[in-house]
CSV table of C-alpha atoms in Angstrom, one decimal:
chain,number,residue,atom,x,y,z
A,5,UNK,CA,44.7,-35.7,-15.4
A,6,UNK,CA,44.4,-32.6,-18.1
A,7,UNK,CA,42.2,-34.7,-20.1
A,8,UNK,CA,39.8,-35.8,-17.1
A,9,UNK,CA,39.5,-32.0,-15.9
A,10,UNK,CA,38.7,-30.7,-19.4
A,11,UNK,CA,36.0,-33.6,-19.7
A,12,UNK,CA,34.5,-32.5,-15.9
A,13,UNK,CA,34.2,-29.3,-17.0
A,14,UNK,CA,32.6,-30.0,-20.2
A,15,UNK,CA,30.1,-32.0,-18.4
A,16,UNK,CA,29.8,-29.6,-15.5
A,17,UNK,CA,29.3,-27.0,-18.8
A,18,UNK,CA,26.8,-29.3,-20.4
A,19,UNK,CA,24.7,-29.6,-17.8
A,20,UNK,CA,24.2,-26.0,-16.4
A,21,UNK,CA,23.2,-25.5,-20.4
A,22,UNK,CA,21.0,-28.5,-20.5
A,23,UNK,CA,18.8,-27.0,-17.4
A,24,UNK,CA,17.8,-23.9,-19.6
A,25,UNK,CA,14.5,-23.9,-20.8
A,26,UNK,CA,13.0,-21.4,-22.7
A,27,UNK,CA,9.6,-20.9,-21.6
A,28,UNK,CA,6.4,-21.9,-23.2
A,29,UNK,CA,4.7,-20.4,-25.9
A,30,UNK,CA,1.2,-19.5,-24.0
A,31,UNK,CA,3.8,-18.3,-21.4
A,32,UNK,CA,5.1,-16.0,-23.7
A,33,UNK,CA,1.8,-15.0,-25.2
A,34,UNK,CA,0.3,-14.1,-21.6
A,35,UNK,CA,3.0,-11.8,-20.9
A,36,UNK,CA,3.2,-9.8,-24.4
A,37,UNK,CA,-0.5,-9.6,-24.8
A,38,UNK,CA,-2.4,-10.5,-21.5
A,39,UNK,CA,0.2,-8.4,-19.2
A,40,UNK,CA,-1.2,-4.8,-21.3
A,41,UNK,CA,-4.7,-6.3,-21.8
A,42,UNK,CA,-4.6,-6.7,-17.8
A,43,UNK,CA,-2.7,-2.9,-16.9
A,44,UNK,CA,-5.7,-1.2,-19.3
A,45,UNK,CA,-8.4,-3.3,-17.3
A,46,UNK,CA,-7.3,-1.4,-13.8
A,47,UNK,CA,-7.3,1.5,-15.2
A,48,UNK,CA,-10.1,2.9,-12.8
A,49,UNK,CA,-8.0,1.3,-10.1
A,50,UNK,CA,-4.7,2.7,-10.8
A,51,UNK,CA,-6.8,6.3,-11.5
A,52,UNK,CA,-8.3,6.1,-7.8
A,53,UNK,CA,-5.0,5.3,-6.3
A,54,UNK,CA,-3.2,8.2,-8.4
A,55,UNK,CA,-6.0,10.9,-7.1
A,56,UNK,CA,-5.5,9.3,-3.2
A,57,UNK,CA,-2.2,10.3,-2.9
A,58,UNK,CA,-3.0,14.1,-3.2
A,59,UNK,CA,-6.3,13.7,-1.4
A,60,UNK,CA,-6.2,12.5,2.4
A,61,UNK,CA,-9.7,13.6,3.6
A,62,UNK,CA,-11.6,11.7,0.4
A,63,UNK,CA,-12.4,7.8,1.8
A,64,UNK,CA,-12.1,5.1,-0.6
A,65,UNK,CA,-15.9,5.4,-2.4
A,66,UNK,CA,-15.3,8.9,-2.7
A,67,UNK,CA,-12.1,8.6,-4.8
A,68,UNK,CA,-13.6,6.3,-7.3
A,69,UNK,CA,-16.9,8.4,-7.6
A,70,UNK,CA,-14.3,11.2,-8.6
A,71,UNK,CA,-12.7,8.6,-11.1
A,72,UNK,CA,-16.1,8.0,-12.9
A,73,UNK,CA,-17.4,11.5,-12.4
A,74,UNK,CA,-17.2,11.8,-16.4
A,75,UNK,CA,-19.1,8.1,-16.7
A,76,UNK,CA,-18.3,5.0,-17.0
A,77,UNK,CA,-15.7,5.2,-19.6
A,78,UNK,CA,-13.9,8.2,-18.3
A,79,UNK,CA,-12.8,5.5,-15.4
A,80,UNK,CA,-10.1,4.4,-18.1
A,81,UNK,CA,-8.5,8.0,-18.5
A,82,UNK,CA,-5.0,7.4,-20.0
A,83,UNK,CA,-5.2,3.4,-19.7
A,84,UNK,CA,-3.4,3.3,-22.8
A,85,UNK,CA,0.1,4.6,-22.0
A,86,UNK,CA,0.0,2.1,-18.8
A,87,UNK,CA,-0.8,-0.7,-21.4
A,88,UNK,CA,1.8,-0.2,-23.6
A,89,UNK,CA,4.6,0.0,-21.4
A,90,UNK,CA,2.7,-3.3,-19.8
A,91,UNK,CA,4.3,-5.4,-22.5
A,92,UNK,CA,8.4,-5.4,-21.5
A,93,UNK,CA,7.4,-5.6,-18.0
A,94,UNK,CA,4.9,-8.8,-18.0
A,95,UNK,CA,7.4,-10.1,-20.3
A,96,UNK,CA,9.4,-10.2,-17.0
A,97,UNK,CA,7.2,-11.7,-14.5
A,98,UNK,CA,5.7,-14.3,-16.8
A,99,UNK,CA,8.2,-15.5,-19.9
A,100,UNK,CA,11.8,-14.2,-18.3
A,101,UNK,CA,10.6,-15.3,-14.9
A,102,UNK,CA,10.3,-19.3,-16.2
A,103,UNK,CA,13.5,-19.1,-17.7
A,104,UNK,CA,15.2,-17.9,-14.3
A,105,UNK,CA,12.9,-20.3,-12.7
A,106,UNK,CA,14.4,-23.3,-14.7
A,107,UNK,CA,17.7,-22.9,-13.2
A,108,UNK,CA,17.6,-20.3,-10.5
A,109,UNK,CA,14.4,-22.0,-8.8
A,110,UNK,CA,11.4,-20.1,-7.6
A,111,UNK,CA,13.4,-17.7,-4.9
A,112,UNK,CA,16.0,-16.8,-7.9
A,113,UNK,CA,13.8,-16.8,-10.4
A,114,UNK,CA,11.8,-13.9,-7.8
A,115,UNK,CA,14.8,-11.9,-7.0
A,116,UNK,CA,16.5,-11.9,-10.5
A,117,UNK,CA,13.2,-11.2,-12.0
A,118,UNK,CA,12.7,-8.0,-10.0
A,119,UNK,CA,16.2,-6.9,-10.6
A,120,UNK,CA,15.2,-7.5,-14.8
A,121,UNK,CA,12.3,-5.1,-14.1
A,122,UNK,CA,13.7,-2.8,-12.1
A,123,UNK,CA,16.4,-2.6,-14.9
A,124,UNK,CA,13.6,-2.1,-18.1
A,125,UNK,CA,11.2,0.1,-15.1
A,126,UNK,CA,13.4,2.9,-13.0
A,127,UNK,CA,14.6,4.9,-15.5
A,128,UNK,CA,11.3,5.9,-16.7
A,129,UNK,CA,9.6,5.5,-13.2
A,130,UNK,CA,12.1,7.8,-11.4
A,131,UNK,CA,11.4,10.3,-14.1
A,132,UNK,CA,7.9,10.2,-14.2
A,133,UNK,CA,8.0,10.7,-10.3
A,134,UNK,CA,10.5,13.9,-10.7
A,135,UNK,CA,8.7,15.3,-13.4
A,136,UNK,CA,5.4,15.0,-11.3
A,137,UNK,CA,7.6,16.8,-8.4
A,138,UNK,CA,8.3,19.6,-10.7
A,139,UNK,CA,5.1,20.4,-12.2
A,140,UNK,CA,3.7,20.7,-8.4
A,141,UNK,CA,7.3,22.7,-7.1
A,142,UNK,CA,9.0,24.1,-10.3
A,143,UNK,CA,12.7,24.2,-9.5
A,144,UNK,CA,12.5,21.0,-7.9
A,145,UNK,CA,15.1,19.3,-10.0
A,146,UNK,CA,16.9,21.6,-12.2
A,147,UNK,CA,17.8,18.2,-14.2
A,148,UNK,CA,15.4,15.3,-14.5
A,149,UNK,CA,16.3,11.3,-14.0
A,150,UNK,CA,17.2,10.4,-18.0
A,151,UNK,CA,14.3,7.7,-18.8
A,152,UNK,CA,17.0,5.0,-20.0
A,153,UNK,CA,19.0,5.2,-16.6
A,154,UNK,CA,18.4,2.0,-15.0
A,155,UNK,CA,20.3,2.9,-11.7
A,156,UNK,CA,20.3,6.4,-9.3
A,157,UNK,CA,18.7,6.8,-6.0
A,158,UNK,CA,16.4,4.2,-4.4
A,159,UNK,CA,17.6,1.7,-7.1
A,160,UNK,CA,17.4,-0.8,-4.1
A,161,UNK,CA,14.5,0.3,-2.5
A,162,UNK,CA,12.4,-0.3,-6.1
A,163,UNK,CA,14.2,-3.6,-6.6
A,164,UNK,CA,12.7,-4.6,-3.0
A,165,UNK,CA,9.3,-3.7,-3.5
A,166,UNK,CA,9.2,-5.4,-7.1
A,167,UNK,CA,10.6,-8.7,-4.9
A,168,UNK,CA,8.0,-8.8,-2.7
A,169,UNK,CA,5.2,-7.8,-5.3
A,170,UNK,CA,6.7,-10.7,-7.9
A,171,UNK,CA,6.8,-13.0,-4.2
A,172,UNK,CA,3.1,-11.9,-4.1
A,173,UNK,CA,3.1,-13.4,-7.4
A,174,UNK,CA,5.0,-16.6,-7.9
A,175,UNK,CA,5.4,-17.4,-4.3
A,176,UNK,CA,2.2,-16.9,-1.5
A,177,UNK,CA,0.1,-17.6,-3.8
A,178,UNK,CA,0.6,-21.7,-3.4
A,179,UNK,CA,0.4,-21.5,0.2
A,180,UNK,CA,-2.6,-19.1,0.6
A,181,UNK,CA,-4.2,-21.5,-2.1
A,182,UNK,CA,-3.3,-24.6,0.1
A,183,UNK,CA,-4.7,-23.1,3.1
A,184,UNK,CA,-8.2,-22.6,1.8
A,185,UNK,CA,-8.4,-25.3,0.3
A,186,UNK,CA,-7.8,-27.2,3.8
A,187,UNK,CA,-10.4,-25.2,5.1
A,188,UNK,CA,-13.3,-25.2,2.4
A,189,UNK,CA,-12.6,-29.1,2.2
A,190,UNK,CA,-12.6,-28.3,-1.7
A,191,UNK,CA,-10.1,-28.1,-4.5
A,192,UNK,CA,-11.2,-26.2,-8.0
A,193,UNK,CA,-10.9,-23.1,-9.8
A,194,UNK,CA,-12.9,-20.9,-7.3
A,195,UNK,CA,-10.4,-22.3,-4.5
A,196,UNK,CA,-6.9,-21.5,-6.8
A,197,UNK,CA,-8.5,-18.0,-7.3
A,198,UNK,CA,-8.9,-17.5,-3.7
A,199,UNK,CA,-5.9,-18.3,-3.2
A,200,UNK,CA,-4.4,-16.1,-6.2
A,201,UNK,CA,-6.3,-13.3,-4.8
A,202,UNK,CA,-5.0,-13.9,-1.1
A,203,UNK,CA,-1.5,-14.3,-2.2
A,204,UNK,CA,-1.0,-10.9,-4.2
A,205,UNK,CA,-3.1,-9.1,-2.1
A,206,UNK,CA,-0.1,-10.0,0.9
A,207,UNK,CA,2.1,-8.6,-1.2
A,208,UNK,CA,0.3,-5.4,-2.4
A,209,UNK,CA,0.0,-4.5,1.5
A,210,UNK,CA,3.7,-5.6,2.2
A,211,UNK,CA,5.1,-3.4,-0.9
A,212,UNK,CA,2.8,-0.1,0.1
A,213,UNK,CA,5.1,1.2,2.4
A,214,UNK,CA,8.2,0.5,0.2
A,215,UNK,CA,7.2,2.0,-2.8
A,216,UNK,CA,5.7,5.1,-0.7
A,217,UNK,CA,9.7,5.0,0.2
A,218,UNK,CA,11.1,4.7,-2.9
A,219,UNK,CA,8.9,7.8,-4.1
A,220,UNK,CA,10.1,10.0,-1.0
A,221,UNK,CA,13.8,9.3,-1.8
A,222,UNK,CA,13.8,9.8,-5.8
A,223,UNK,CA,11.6,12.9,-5.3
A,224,UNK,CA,13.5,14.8,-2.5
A,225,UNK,CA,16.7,16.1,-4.0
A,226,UNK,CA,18.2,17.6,-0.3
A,227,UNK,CA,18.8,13.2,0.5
A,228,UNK,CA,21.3,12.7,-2.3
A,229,UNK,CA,23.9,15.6,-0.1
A,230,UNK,CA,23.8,13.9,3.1
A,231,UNK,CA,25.4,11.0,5.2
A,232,UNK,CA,24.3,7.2,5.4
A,233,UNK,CA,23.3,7.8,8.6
A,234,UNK,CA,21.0,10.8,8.3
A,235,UNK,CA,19.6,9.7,4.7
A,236,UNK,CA,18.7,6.6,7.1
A,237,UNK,CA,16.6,9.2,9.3
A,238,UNK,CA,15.2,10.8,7.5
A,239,UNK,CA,13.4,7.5,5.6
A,240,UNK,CA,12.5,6.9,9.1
A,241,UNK,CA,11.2,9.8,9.5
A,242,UNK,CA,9.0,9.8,6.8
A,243,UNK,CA,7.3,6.5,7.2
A,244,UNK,CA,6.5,7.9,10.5
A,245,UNK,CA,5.0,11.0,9.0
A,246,UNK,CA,3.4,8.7,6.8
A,247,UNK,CA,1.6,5.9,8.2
A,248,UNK,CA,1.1,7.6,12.2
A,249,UNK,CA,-0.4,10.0,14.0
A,250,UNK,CA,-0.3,11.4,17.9
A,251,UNK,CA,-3.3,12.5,19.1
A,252,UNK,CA,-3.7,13.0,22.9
A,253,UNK,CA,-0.2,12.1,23.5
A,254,UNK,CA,-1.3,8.2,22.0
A,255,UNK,CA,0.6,7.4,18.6
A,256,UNK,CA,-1.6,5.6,16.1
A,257,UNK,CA,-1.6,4.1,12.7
A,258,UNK,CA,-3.0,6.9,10.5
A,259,UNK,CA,-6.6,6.7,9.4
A,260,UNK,CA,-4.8,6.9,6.2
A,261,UNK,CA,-3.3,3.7,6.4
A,262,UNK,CA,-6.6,1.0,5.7
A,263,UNK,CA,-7.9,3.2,2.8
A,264,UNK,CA,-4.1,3.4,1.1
A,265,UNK,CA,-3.8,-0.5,1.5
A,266,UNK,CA,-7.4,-1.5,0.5
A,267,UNK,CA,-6.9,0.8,-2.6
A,268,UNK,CA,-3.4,-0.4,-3.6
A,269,UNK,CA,-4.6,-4.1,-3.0
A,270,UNK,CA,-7.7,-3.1,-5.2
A,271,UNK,CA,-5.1,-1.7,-7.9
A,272,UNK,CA,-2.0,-4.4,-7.3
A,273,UNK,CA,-4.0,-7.7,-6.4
A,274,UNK,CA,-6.2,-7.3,-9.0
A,275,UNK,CA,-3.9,-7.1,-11.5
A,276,UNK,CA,-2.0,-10.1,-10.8
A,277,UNK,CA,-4.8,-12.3,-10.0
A,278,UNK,CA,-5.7,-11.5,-13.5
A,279,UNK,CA,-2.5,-12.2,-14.8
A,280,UNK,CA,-1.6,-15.2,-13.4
A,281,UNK,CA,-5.0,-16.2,-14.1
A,282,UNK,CA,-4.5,-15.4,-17.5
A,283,UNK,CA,-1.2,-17.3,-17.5
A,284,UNK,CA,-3.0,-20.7,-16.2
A,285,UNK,CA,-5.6,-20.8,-18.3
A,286,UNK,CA,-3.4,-20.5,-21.3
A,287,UNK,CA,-1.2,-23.1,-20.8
A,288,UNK,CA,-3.5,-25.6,-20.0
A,289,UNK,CA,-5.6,-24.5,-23.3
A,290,UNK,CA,-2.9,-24.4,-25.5
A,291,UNK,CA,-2.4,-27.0,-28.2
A,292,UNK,CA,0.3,-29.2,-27.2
C-alpha cells in the first residue's frame, strides 16, 4: 500500500511537471523588445492623458494640440523612461503569462499574471503617484512609498485593474473578434484586428475608474487612519465626485467622463492592440 501511494504521487508529481511549458521564443522576444518598442510608440498618448488629469475644461483635441505644441517630436517627451521599465512588465503579460497559461488556463494565467505585475509595478507606481502629490502639496507624505515595496495601500485595487486590463488582453479579445467576424461575413487580419482593438478597448474603459481609485487611495494619507467602513465611504465618495455631477437637482455622468475614457482607450487600447499584434505576427514568422 506504501509502495502504491509513493508511485501515485510520483505520477500525480510527474504530471503537474510535464504540463509546464516554457513559452516560445518569439513569445519571449515580443515581450522583452516589442513590449518597450510599443510603450515609446504611445508616448503622445500617455502625454495627453497625463496633462488631462490636471486639466478638466481642455476637450480631447485640445490636449493633444498641447502635447505637440513643441512639433511633432516633442509628442514623445520622456517616452524613454516609460520604455525602459516596459521590458519586466510585457515580460509579464506575454512570456510569464504562457507559462501560467499552460497549467493555470486562460482565467489563471489572467489573475496570476496581474498579481506578477502588480508585484514588479506598485512599488515604483505608488511612489511615483506620492511623489507627484508632494511636488503639488509639499508635506503631503513626510515619507514616500519605498520603490521596491510590492505591497501597501490599494495593493488590491492595482491588482484588479491590471486583471481586467490583462482580461482586455488575453480574454475579450476572442469573443469581440468572433462577433465581427459573424457580422462582416469575413475572417482575416483586418477582422482579428478589429477584434483586438474591440477587446482592449473594453477593458481600458472598465479599468478607468479603478485605476482613478487606486490613485485616490495611495495619494491621500488621512485613509490609512480610519475604519473599514469609512475608508469604504470615502472611495465612494470619490467616484462620485469623480465621474457625476448635479445640476438642477438632476445627477449626471460628468462631461468629464467620454473624454477621460476615449483618451485612456486611445492610450491603453492602443498599446495592447499593438502588442498582441506584435505577439501574433511573431510566432507565426518565426523559424520553427
Amino acid at each position: 500500500l506504501f509502495v502504491s501511494c509513493c508511485l501515485a504521487q510520483v505520477h500525480e508529481f510527474h504530471r503537474i511537471a510535464m504540463s509546464f511549458q516554457l513559452p516560445e521564443t518569439p513569445v519571449i522576444v515580443s515581450g522583452a523588445l516589442g513590449g518597450p518598442a510599443v510603450m515609446f510608440a504611445v508616448a503622445p498618448f500617455r502625454n495627453g492623458l497625463t496633462l488631462g488629469s490636471t486639466n478638466t475644461a481642455a476637450n480631447a483635441r485640445g490636449l493633444y494640440r498641447q502635447v505637440f505644441a513643441r512639433g511633432l517630436a516633442g509628442g514623445w517627451t520622456g517616452g524613454m523612461y516609460p520604455a525602459i521599465a516596459a521590458c519586466p512588465q510585457f515580460l509579464a503579460l506575454g512570456p510569464v503569462y504562457h507559462f501560467y497559461a499552460g497549467f493555470a488556463g486562460v482565467a489563471g494565467g489572467v489573475v496570476l499574471t496581474s498579481i506578477t505585475e502588480s508585484a514588479m509595478c506598485y512599488g515604483a507606481e505608488t511612489c511615483n503617484a506620492q511623489m507627484a502629490a508632494n511636488a503639488k502639496t509639499p508635506g503631503t507624505f513626510k515619507t514616500v512609498h519605498s520603490s521596491y515595496k510590492p505591497f501597501g495601500p490599494g495593493v488590491g485595487i492595482h491588482i484588479f485593474r491590471n486583471i481586467i486590463a490583462t482580461a482586455g488582453l488575453r480574454m475579450f479579445c476572442t469573443p469581440c473578434t468572433s462577433l465581427i467576424e459573424g457580422v462582416s461575413g469575413k475572417s482575416n487580419g483586418f477582422t482579428q484586428l478589429g477584434g483586438d482593438f474591440a477587446g482592449n478597448v473594453c477593458a481600458a474603459c472598465l479599468s478607468a475608474p479603478v485605476h482613478q481609485l487606486y490613485g485616490f487611495t495611495v495619494t491621500t494619507p488621512e485613509l490609512q487612519v480610519l475604519s473599514g467602513s469609512e475608508k469604504t465611504a470615502r472611495m465612494v465618495q470619490f467616484l462620485k465626485d469623480q465621474y457625476l455631477e448635479t445640476k438642477d437637482g438632476r445627477t449626471r455622468l460628468s462631461a468629464v467622463v467620454p473624454r477621460d475614457l476615449f483618451m485612456r482607450t486611445m492610450y491603453v487600447a492602443v498599446a495592447y492592440t499593438m502588442y498582441s499584434s506584435l505577439e501574433r505576427t511573431l510566432v507565426k514568422m518565426w523559424p520553427k
